[in-house]
Short mmCIF file of C-alpha atoms in Angstrom, two decimals:
data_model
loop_
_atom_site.label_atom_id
_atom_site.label_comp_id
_atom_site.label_asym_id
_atom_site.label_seq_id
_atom_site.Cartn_x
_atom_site.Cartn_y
_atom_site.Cartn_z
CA UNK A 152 -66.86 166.10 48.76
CA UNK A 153 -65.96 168.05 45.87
CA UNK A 154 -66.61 166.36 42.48
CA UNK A 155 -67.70 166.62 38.93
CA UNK A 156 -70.76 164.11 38.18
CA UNK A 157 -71.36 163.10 35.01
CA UNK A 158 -75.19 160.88 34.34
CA UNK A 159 -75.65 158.24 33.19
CA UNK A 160 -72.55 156.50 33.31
CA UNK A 161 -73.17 154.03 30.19
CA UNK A 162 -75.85 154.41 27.55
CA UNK A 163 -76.98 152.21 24.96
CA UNK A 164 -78.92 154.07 22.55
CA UNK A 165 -79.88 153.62 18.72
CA UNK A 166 -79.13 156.63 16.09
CA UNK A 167 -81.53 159.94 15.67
CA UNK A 168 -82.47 159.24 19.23
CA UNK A 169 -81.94 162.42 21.06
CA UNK A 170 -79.73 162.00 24.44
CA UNK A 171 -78.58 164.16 27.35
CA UNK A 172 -75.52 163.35 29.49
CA UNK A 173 -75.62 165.55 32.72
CA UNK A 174 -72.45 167.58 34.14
CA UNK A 175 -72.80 168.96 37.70
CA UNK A 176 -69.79 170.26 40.02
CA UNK A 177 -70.50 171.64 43.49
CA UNK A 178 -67.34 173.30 43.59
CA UNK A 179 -68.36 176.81 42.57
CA UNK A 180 -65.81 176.45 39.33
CA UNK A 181 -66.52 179.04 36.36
CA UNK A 182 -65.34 176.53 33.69
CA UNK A 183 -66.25 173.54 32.27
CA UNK A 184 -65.44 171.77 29.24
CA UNK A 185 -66.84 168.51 27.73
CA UNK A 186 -64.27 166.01 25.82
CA UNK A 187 -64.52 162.45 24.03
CA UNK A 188 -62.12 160.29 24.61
CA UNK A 189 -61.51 157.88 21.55
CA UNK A 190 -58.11 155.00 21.20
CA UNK A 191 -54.99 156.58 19.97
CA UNK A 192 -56.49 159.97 19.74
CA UNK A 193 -56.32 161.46 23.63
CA UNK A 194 -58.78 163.83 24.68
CA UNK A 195 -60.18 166.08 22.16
CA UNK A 196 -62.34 169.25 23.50
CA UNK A 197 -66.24 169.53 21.94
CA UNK A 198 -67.36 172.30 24.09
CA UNK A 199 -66.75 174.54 26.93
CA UNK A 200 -68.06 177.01 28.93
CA UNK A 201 -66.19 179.84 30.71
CA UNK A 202 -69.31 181.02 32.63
CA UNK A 203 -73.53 181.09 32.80
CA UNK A 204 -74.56 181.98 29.27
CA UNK A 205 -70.87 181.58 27.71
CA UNK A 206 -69.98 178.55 25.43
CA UNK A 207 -67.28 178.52 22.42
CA UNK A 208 -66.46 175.35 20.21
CA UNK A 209 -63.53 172.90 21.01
CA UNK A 210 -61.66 170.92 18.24
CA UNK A 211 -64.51 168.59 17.21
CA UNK A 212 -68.20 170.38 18.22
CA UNK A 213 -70.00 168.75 14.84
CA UNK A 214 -73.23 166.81 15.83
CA UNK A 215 -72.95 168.27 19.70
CA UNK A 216 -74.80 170.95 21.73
CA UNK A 217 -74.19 172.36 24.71
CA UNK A 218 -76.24 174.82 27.38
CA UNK A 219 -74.57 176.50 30.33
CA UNK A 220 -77.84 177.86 32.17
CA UNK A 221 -76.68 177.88 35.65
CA UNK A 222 -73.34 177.88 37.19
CA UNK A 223 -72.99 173.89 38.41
CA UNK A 224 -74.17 172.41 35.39
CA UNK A 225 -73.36 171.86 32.03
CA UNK A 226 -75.51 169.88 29.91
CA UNK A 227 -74.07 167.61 26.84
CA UNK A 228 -76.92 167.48 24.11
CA UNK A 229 -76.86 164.76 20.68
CA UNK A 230 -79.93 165.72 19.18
CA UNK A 231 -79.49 163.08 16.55
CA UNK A 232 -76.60 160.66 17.59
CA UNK A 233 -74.73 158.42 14.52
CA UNK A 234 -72.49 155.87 15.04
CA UNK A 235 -69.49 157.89 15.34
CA UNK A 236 -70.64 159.52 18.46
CA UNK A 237 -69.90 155.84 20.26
CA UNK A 238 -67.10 156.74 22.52
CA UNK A 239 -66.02 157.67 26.31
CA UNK A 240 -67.32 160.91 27.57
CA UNK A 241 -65.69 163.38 30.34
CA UNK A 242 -66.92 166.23 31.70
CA UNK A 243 -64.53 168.35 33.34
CA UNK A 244 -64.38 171.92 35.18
CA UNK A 245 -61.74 174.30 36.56
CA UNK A 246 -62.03 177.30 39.00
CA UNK A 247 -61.15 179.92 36.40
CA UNK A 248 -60.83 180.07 32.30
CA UNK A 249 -58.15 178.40 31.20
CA UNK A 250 -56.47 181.08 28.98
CA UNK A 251 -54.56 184.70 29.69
CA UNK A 252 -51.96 182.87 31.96
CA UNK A 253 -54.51 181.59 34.14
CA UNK A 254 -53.81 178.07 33.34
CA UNK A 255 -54.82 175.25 35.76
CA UNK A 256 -56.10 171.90 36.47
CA UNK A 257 -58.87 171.03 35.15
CA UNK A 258 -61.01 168.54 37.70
CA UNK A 259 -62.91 165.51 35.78
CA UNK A 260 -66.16 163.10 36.23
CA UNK A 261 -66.00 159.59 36.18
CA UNK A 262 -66.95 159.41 32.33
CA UNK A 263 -69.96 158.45 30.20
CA UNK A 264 -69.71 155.31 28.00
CA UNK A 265 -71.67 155.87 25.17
CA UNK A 266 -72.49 153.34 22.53
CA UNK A 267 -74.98 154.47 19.36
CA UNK A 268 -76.16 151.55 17.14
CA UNK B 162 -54.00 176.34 17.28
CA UNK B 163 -52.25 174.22 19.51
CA UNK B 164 -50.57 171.20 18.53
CA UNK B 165 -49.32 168.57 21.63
CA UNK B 166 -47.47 165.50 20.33
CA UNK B 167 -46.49 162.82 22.84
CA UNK B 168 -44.37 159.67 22.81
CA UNK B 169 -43.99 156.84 23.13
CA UNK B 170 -47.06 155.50 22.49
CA UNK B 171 -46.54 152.73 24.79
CA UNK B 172 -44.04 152.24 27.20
CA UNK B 173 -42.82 149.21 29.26
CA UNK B 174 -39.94 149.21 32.35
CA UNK B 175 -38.64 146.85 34.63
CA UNK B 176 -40.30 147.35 38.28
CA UNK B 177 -37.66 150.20 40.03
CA UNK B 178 -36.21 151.40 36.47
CA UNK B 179 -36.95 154.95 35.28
CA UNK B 180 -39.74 156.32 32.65
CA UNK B 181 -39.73 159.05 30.63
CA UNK B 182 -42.30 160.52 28.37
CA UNK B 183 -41.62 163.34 26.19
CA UNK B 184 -44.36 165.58 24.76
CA UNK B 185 -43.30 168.81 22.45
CA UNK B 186 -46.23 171.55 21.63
CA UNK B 187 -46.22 173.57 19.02
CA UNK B 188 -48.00 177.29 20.35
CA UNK B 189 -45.09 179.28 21.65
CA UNK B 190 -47.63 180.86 23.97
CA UNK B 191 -48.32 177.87 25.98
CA UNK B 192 -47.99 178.78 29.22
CA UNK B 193 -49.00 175.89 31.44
CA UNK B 194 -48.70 172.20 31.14
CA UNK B 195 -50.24 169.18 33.15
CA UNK B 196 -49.92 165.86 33.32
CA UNK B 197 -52.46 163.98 34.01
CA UNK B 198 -52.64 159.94 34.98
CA UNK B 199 -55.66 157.66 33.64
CA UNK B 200 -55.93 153.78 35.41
CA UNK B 201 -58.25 151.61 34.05
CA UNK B 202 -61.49 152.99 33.65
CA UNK B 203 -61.13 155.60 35.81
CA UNK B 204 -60.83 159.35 35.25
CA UNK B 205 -58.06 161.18 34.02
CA UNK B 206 -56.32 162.35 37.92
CA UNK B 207 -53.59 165.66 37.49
CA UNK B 208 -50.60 164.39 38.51
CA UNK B 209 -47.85 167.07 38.40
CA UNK B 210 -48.01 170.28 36.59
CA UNK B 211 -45.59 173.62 35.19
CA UNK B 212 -45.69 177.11 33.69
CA UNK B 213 -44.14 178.00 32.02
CA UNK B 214 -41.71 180.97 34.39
CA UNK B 215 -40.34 177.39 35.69
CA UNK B 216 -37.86 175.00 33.76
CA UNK B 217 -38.07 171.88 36.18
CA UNK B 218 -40.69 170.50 38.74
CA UNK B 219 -40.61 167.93 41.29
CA UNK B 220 -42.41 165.71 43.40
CA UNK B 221 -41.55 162.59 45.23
CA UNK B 222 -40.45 160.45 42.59
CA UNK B 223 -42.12 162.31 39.80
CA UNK B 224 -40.77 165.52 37.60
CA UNK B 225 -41.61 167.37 34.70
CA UNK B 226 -38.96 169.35 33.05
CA UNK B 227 -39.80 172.41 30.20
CA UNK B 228 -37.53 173.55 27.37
CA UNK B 229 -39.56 177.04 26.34
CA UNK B 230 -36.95 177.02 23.42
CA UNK B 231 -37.42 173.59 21.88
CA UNK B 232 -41.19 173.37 23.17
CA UNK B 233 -41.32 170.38 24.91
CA UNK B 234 -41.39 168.74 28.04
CA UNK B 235 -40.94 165.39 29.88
CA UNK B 236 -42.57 163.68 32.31
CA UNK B 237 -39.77 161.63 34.80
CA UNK B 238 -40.50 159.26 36.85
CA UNK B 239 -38.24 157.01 38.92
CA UNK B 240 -38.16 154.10 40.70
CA UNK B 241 -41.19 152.83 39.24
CA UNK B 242 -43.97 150.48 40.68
CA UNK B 243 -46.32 148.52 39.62
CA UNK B 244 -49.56 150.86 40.52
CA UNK B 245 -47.82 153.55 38.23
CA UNK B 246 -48.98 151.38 35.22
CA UNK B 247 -51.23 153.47 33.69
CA UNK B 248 -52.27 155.78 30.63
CA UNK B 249 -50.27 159.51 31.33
CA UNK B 250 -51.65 162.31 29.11
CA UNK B 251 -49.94 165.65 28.92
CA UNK B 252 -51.36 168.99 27.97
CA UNK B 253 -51.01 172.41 27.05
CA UNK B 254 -52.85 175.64 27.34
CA UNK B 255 -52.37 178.36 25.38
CA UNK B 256 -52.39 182.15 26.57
CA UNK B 257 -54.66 183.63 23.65
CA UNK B 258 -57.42 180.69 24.05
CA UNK B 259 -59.22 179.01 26.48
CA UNK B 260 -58.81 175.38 25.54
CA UNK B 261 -56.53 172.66 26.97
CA UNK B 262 -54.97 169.99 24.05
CA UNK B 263 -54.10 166.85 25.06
CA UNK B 264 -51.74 164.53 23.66
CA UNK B 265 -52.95 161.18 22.21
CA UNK B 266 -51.24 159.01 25.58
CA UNK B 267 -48.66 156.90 26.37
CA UNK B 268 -49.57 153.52 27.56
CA UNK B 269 -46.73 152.93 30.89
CA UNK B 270 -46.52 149.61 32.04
CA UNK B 271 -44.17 148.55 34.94
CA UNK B 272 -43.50 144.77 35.07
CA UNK B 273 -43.09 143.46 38.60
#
């Protein structure tokens, strides 16, 4: 079945403690994005990747990092998480890059809900 | 960059009435725009989407409709049911960058 998973699916964590969530997509898709999703405010982009090696900013990349080492997966690191990191995660790819008229869907995982005390 | 602003926030129609949501964007070179549908606690699902060589879209009881001029577009949907309460996001890619914005949501909910 072809899906984006995102790991783990909730996290309770305290701040400065270093966290991965885990993006994989078996769909062969060159891009993939990361995005928090907070009330009132949508979905605002932190990172994304349009292929191995290749990773630009979004809107709000402050306290995030990301790695794009192989094709399928793409890594969101806190290497210090605060407070303000508490919020719903998505990890989402698409076959192509989204930009020169190439626009499409973009395909998302089931979401991360993180909460930093 | 890209701007998207969507409204209403919330929404609420009688079971079999009609919904629309309007979004407008502000990057004249926005050239495609989904709409995507979040239940609870689920992921964000596309929908319906348009580029932005096409003025209206259609399917089944759902259409979006683009005015390149005014830069905006609508989300339609008629004869509403109950599973279409949900959270609808629309979005909007630009040609010179490789992001999609999202607006901030509108809440629909159909009353039985």
């Amino acid at each position: 079945e072809a899906q984006v998973t995102q790991n783990p699916r909730y996290l309770i964590t305290v701040t400065g403690k270093k966290l991965t969530v885990t993006c994989s997509q078996n769909m062969n898709h060159e891009y993939m994005s990361w995005y928090r999703q907070d009330p009132g405010l949508g979905l605002r982009q932190i990172y994304y990747s349009m292929n191995v090696e290749v990773t630009d900013k979004g809107d709000v990349p402050e306290g995030y990092k990301v790695s794009r080492k192989e094709k399928r997966n793409f890594p969101l690191i806190l290497e210090s998480p605060s407070p303000n990191q508490t919020s719903l995660y998505f990890c989402a790819s698409s076959l192509y890059a989204l930009g020169g008229g190439a626009g499409q869907p973009q395909h998302f995982g089931d979401g991360t809900r993180l909460s930093i005390l | 960059g890209e701007n998207v602003e969507q409204h209403p926030s919330t929404l609420s129609v009688q079971e079999g009435d009609s919904a629309v949501i309007k979004c407008t964007y502000s990057d004249s070179a926005s050239n495609y725009f989904p709409w995507y549908k979040q239940e609870l606690g689920k992921r964000p699902q596309l929908i319906i989407d348009i580029r932005s060589n096409v003025g209206e879209k259609k399917d089944q009881r759902i259409a979006v409709t683009l005015n390149k001029t005014a830069k905006h577009f609508s989300l339609h949907i008629t004869e509403t049911q109950p599973e279409d309460s949900a959270v609808y996001f629309c979005a909007a890619t630009p040609y010179n960058n490789n992001d999609m914005r999202f607006g901030a949501g509108t809440r629909l909910t159909v009353k039985p």
